[in-house]
Coordinates of C-alpha atoms in Angstrom, one line a residue:
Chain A
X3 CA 88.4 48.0 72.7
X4 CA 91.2 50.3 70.9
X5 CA 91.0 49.1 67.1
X6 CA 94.8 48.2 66.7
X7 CA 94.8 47.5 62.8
X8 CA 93.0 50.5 61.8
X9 CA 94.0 53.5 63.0
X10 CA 90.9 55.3 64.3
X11 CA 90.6 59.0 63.9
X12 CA 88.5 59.7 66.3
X13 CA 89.9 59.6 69.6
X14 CA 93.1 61.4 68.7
X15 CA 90.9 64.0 67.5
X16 CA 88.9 64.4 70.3
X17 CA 92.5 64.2 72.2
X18 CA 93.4 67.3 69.8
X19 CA 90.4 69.3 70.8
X20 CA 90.3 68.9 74.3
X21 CA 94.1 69.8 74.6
X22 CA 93.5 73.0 72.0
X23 CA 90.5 74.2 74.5
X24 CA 92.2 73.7 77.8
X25 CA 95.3 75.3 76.8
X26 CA 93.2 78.2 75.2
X27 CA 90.8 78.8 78.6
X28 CA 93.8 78.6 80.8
X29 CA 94.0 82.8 80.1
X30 CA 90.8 82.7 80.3
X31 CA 90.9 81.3 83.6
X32 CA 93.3 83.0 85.1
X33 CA 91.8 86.4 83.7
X34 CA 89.2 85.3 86.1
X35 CA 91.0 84.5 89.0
X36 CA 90.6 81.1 88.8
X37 CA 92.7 78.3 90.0
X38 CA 94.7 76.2 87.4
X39 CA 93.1 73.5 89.8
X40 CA 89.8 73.8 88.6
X41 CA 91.2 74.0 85.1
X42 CA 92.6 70.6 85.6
X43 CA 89.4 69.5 87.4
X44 CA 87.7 70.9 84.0
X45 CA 89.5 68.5 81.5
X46 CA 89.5 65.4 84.1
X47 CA 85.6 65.4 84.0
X48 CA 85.5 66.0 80.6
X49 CA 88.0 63.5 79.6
X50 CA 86.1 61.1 82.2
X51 CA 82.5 61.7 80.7
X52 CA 84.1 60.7 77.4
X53 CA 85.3 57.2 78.5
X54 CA 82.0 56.7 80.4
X55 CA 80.4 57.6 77.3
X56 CA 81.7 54.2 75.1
X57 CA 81.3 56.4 72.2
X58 CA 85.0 56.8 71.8
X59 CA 88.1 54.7 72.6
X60 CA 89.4 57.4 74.2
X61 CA 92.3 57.3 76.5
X62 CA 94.2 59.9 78.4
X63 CA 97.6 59.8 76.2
X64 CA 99.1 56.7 74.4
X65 CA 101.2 55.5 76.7
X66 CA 97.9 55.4 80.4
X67 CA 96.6 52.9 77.1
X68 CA 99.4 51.1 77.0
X69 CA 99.0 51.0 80.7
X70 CA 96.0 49.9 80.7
X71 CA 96.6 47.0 78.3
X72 CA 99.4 46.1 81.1
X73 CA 96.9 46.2 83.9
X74 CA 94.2 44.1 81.9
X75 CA 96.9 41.5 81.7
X76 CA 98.4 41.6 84.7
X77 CA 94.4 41.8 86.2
X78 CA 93.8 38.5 83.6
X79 CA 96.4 37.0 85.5
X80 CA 95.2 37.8 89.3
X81 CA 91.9 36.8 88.4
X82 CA 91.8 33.7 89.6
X83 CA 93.7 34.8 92.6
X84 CA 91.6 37.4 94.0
X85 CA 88.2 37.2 92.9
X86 CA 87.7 40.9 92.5
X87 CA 89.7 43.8 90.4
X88 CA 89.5 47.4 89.1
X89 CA 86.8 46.1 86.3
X90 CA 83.5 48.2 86.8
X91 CA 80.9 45.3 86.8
X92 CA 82.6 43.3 89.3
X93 CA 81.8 43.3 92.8
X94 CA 84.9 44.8 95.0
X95 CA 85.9 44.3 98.6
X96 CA 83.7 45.9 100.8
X97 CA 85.1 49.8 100.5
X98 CA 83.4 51.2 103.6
X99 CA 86.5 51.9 105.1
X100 CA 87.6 53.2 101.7
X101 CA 87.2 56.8 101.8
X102 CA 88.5 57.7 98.4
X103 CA 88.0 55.8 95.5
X104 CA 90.7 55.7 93.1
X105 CA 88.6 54.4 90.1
X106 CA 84.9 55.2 89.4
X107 CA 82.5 53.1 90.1
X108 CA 79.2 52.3 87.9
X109 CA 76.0 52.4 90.0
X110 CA 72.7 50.7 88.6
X111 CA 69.1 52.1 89.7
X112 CA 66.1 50.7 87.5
X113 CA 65.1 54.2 86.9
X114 CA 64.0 55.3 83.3
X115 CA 65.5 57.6 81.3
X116 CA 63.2 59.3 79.9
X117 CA 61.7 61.7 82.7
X118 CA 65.1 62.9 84.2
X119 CA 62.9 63.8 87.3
X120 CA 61.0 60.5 87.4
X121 CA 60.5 59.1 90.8
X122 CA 62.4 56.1 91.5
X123 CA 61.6 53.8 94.2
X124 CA 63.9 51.6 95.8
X125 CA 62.1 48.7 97.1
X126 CA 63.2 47.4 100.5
X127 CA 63.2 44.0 100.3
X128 CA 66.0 44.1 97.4
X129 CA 68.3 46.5 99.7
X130 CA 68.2 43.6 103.1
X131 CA 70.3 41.5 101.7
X132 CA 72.5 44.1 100.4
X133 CA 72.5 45.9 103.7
X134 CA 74.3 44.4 106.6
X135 CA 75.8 46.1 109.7
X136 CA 78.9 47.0 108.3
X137 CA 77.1 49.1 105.7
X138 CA 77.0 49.1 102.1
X139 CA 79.7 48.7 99.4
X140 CA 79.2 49.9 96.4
X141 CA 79.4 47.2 94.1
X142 CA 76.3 46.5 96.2
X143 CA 74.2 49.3 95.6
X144 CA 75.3 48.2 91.9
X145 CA 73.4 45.2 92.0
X146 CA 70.1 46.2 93.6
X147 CA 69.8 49.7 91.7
X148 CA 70.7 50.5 88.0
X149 CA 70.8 54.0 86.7
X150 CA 70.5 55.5 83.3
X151 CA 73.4 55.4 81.3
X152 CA 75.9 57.8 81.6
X153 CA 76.0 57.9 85.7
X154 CA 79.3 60.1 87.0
X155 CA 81.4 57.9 89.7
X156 CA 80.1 57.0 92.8
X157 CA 81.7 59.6 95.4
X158 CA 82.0 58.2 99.2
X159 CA 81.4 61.1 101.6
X160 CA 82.1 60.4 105.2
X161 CA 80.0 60.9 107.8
X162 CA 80.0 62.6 111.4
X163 CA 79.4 59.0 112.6
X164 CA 81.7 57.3 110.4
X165 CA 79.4 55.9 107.9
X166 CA 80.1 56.2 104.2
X167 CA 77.3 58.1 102.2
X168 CA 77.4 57.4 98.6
X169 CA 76.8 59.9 96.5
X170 CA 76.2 59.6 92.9
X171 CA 75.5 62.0 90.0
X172 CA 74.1 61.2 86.6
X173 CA 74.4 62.5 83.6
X174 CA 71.8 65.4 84.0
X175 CA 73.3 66.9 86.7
X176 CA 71.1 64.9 89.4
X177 CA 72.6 63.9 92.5
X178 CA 71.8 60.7 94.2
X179 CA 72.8 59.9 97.8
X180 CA 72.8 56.4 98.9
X181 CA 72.7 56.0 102.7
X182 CA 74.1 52.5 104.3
X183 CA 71.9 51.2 106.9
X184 CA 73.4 50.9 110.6
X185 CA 71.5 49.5 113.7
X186 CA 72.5 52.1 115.1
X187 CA 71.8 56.1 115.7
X188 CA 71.6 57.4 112.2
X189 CA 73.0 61.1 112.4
X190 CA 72.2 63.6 109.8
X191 CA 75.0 64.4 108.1
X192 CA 75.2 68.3 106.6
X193 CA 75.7 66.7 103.2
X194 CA 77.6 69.5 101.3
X195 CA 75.6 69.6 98.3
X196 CA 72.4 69.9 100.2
X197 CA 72.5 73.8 100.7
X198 CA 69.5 75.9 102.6
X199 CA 70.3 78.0 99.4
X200 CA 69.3 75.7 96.6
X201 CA 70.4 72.1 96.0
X202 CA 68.1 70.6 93.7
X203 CA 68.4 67.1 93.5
X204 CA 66.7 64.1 93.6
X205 CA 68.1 62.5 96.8
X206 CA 67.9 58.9 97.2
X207 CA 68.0 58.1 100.9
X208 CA 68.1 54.9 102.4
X209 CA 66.8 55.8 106.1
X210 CA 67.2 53.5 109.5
X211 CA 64.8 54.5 111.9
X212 CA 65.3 52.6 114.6
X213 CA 62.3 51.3 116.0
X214 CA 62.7 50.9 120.4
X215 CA 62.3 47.7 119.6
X216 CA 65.6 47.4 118.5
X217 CA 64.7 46.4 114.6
X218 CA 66.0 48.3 112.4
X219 CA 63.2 49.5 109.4
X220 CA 64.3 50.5 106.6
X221 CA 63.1 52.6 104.2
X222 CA 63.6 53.7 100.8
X223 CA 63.2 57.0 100.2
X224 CA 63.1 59.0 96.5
X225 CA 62.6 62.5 96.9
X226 CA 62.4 64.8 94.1
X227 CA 64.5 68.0 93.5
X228 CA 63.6 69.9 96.8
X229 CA 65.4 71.6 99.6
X230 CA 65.9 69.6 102.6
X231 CA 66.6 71.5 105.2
X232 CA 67.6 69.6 108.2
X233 CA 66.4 71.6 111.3
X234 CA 66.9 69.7 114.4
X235 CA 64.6 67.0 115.4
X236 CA 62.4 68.1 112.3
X237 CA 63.2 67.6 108.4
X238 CA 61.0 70.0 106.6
X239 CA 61.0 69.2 102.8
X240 CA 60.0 72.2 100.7
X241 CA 58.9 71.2 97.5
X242 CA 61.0 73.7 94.8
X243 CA 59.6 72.4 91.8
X244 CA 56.3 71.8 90.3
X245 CA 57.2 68.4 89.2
X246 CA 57.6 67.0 93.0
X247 CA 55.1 64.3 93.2
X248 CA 52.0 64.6 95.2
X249 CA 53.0 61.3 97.2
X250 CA 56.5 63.0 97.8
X251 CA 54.9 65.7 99.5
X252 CA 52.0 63.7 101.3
X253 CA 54.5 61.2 102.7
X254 CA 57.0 63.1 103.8
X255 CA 54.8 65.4 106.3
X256 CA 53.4 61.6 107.6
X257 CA 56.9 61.0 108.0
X258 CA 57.9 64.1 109.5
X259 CA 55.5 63.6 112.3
X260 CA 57.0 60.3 112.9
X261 CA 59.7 61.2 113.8
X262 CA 59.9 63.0 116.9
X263 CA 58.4 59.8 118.5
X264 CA 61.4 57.5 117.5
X265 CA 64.3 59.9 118.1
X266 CA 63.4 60.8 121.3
X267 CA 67.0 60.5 122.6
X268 CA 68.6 61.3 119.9
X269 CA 70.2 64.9 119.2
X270 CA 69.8 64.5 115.4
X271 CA 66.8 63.5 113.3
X272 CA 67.2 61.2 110.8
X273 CA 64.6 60.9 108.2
X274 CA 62.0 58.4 108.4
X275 CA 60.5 59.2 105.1
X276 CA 58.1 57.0 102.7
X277 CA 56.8 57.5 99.5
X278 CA 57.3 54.4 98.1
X279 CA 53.5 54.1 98.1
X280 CA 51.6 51.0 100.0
X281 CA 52.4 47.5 99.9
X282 CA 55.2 47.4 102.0
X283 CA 55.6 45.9 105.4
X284 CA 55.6 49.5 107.0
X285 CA 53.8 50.3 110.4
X286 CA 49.9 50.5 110.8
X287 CA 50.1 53.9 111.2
X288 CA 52.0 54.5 108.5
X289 CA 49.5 52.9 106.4
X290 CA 46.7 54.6 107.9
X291 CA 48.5 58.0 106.7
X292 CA 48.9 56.5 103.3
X293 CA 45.0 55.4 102.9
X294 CA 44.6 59.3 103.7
X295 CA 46.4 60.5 100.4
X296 CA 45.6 57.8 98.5
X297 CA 43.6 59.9 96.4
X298 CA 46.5 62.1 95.7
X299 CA 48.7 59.9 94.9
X300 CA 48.6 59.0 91.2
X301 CA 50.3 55.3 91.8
X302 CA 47.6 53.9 93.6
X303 CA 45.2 55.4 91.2
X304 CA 46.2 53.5 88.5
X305 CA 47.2 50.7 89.9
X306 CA 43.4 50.2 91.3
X307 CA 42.0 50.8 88.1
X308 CA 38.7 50.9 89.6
X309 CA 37.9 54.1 90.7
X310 CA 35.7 56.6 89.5
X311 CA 37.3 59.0 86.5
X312 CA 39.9 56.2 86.1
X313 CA 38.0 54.6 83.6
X314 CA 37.8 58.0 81.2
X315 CA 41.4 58.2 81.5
X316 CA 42.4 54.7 80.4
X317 CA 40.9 54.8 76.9
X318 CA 41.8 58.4 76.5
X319 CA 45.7 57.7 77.2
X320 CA 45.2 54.8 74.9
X321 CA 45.0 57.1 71.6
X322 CA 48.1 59.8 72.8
X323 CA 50.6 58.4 70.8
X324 CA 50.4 58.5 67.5
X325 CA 54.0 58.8 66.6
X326 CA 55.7 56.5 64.8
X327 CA 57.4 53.7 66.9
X328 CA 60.6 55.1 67.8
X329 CA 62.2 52.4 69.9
X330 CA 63.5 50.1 67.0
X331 CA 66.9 50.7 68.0
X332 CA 68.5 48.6 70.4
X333 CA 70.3 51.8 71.7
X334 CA 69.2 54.4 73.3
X335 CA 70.9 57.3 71.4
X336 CA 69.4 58.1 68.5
X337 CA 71.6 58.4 65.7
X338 CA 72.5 61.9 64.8
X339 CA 75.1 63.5 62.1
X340 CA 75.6 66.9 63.0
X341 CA 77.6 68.4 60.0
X342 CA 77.5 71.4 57.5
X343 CA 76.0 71.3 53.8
X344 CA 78.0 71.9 50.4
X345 CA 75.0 71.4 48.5
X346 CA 71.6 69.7 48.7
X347 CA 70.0 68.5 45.3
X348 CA 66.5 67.4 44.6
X349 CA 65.4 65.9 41.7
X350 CA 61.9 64.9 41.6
X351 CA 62.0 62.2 44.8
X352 CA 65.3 61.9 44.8
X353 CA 67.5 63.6 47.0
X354 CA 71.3 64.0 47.1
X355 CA 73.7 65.3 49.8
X356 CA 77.2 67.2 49.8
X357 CA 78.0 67.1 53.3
X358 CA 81.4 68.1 55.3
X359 CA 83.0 68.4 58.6
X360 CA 80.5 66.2 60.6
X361 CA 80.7 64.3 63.6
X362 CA 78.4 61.1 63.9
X363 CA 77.3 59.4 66.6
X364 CA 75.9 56.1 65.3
X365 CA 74.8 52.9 67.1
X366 CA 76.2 54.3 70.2
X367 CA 80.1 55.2 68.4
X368 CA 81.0 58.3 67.1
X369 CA 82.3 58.8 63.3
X370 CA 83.9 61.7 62.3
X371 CA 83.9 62.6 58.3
X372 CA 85.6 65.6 56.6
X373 CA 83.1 64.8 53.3
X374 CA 79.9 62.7 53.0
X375 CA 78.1 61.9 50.2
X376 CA 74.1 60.3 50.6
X377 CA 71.2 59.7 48.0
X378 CA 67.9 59.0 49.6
X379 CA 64.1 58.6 48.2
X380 CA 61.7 60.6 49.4
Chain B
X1 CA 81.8 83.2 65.4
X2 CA 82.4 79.6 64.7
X3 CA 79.0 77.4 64.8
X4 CA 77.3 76.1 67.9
X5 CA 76.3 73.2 65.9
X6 CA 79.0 70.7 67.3
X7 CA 77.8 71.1 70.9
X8 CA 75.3 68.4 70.9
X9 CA 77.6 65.7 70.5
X10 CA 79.3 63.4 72.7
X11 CA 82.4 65.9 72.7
X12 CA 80.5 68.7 73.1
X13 CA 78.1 67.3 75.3
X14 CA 80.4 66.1 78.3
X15 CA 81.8 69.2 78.1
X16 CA 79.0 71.1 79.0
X17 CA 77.9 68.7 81.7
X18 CA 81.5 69.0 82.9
X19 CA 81.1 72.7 83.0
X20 CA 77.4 72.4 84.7
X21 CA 79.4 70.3 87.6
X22 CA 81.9 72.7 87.9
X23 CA 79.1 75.7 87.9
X24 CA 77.2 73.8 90.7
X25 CA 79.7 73.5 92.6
X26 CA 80.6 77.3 92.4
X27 CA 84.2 76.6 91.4
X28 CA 83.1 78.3 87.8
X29 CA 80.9 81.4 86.9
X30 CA 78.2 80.6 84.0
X31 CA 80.1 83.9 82.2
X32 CA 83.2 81.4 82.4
X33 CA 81.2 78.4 81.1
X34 CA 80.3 80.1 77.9
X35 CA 84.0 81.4 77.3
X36 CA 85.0 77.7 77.3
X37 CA 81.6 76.6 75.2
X38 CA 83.0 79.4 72.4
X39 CA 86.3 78.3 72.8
X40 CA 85.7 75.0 72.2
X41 CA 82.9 76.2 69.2
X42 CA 86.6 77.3 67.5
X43 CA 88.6 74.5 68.6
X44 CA 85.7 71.9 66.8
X45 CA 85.4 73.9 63.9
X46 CA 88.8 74.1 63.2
X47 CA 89.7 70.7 64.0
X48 CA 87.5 69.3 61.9
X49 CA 88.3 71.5 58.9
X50 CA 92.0 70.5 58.7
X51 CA 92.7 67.7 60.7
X52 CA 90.5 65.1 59.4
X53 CA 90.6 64.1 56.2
X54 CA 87.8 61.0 55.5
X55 CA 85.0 60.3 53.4
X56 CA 81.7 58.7 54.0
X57 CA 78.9 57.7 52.1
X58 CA 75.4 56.5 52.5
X59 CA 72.4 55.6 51.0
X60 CA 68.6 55.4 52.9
X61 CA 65.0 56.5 52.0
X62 CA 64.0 59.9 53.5
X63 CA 61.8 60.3 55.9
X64 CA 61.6 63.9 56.8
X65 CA 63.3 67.2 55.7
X66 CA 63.4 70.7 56.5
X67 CA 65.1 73.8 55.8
X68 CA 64.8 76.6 58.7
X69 CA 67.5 79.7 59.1
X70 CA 69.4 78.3 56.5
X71 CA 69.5 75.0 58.5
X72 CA 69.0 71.6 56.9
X73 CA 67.2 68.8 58.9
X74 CA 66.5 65.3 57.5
X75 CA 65.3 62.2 59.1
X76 CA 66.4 59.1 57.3
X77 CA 65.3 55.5 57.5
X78 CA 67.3 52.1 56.9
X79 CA 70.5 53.9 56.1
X80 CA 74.0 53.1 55.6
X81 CA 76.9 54.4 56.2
X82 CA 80.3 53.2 53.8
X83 CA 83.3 54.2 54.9
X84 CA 86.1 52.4 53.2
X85 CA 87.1 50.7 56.4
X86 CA 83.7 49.8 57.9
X87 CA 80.3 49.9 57.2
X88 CA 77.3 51.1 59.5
X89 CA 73.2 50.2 59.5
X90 CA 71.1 52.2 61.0
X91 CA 67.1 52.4 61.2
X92 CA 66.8 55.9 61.8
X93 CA 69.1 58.7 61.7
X94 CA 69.3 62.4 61.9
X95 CA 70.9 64.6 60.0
X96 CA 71.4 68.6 60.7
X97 CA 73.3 70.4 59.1
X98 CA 74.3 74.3 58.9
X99 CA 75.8 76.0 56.0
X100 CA 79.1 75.0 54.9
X101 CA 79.5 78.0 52.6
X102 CA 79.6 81.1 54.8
X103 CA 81.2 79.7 58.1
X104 CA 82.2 83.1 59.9
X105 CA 78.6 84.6 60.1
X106 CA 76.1 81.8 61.1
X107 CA 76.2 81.0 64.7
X108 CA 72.5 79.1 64.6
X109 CA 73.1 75.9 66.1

């Protein structure tokens, strides 16, 4: 990873700045009457973020790289003892009973990444095999569900009951909580970040409701940024943003009503909630409730096809885009130089660039330049 | 006021999604937030003034350009970038950039 011949620029750099700004906000922070904890919490996420990011070979100092080169061979070695170790696309030991993890942990959803609010559903047949009693590792999660780049460690909250929620943030802020599935009573957790006085985030929940026949269902549940407030034997979900999806909303009142009739004995309720839309192996009754808002829900509209008005829409969504292709790249980021000008020259068509100070972020990397010289045609 | 322009980049970029966290977690006021974001405004700035020292060049066909608030903006196709160590294609890259001349009075991203 860490060019050893040449020495890169960048990362000591970025090593520079982030030392310059902490030590400079630390008045600043205590002017404020804020802890030198949070400080320190300040440059661990930021110094995090930029390793997760791959755009630098950043490291801590020198010497955690040296370190790390240590580890990798002493890891190299172990491999073929112990079939799992600290790498992030391996599978771990089960880490239920870990309550802490020590290194983060890179969680996959197949969401896109293009509507940070998207709806992602989390089909239940992939989770089964993933989901046994013991609960859910992480690694697990990481190989039914993939998530946009740039995903924040996978935090393990425990529970009343003892189970491990997993709690995940991406890039945008968005908080994703994975439940494990238990056969048994599923309590309702006060998750911290769900606050009466505005969480939003897109909670991912996993949901055992178990059924007096002793099955366990599972569900997979995607709910968009609203509050969840968790009232008893009821879950009320209030919709905060426009963007909730209709099928959020219509499911989740189905669901609600559910409810009370499978937790009869239990003191908590634990959410029972669909909106993965039909084709699942749910209850009749469930499906009856989904027929009812099939109209509303824009899935089933276009996966039917059929219906009247769908037929206007299809050729009309057909001529939207009339931009130029823009997924050549292989990446997602789209190369930017952000930089100042000396001086900018035409000449007819052709174009010439005196550029300084600019940081690039090209194929994924990041380039730094102090001067930059370019011709282009026009 | 040092430019804003070097926020959106990886650098500046996880620092401001560090500073969100911290803000929804209450651990930080948003007046807080910004101190650091200006901070770090100088911190870029300077950095990049005096401690790198490289030089780049490149050659593509232009696309697009613009010139806004004293703010350059070109889109460039099939491009390379030469630096004497390495050299980098892209297909499509974006290029803003702010006044170099007077850097104390701009603060237009």
């Amino acid at each position: 990873m860490a060019s050893s011949t040449n020495t890169n620029p960048v990362p000591k750099l970025y090593r520079s700045v982030i030392e310059d700004v902490i030590n400079d906000v630390r008045e600043v922070f205590l002017d404020e009457g804020v802890d030198e904890q949070v400080l320190m919490e300040l440059k661990t996420l930021w110094e995090n973020k930029l390793m997760q990011s791959k755009a630098v070979d950043g490291f801590h100092s020198e010497e955690q790289q040296l370190l790390l080169q240590v580890q990798q061979q002493q890891q190299q070695q172990q491999q073929q003892q112990q079939h799992h170790h600290h790498h992030h696309h391996t599978q771990p030991q089960p880490q239920q009973t870990v309550q802490q993890q020590s290194q983060p942990q890179q969680v996959l959803i197949p969401a896109s990444q293009q509507a940070p609010q998207q709806q992602v559903i989390v089909p239940d047949s992939k989770l089964i095999p993933h989901m046994n009693a013991s609960g859910m590792s992480a690694a697990a999660t990481a190989a039914t569900l993939a998530l946009p780049a740039g995903v924040t460690p996978v935090q393990q909250i425990l529970t009343n009951s003892g189970q491990i929620l997993q709690v995940v943030r991406t890039a945008n802020g968005a908080q994703y909580i994975i439940q494990p599935q238990q056969p048994v009573v599923l309590q309702q957790q006060v998750i911290p970040q769900m606050q009466p006085g505005g969480v939003q985030a897109p909670v991912i929940q996993q949901v055992l409701a178990p059924i007096p026949g002793g099955l366990s269902q599972q569900t997979g549940v995607i709910i968009q940024p609203q509050q969840i407030l968790f009232t008893g034997n009821k879950t009320q979900v209030i919709p905060t943003t426009v963007a909730a999806p209709t099928t959020a909303q219509a499911q989740i009142p189905a669901a609600g009503q559910q409810q009370p009739q499978q937790q009869q004995a239990q003191p908590q309720a634990p959410l029972v909630l669909q909106v993965d839309g039909a084709g699942d192996t749910s209850s009749e009754e469930e499906e009856d409730e989904e027929e009812d808002y099939d109209d509303d829900e824009e899935e089933d509209k276009e996966k039917d096809g059929g219906e009247d008005g769908q037929v206007e829409e299809e050729p009309l969504n057909s001529e939207d885009d009339v931009s130029d292709e823009e997924g050549q790249e292989l990446f997602d980021t789209e190369n930017v130089v952000v930089c100042q000008y000396d001086k900018i020259h035409r000449s007819k068509n052709k174009w010439k660039f005196h550029l300084k100070d600019g940081i690039m972020n090209l194929n994924g990397r990041d380039y730094v330049f102090s001067k930059a010289i370019g011709d282009a045609e026009w | 006021m040092a430019y804003q322009l070097y926020r959106n980049t990886t650098l500046g970029n996880s620092l401001q999604e560090s500073l969100d966290e911290l803000i929804q977690s209450q651990q930080i006021t948003p007046q807080l937030a910004l101190q650091v974001l200006l901070q770090f405004d100088k911190a870029i700035n300077l950095a990049l003034a005096q401690r790198v020292r490289n030089r780049v060049n490149f050659r593509g066909s232009l696309n697009t350009y613009r010139f806004c608030d004293n703010v350059w903006t070109f889109v460039l196709n099939d491009v390379e970038f030469r630096e004497v160590t390495e050299l980098v294609k892209v297909d499509k890259v974006k290029i803003v950039a702010c006044d170099g001349k007077n850097t104390g009075s701009n603060t237009a991203e």
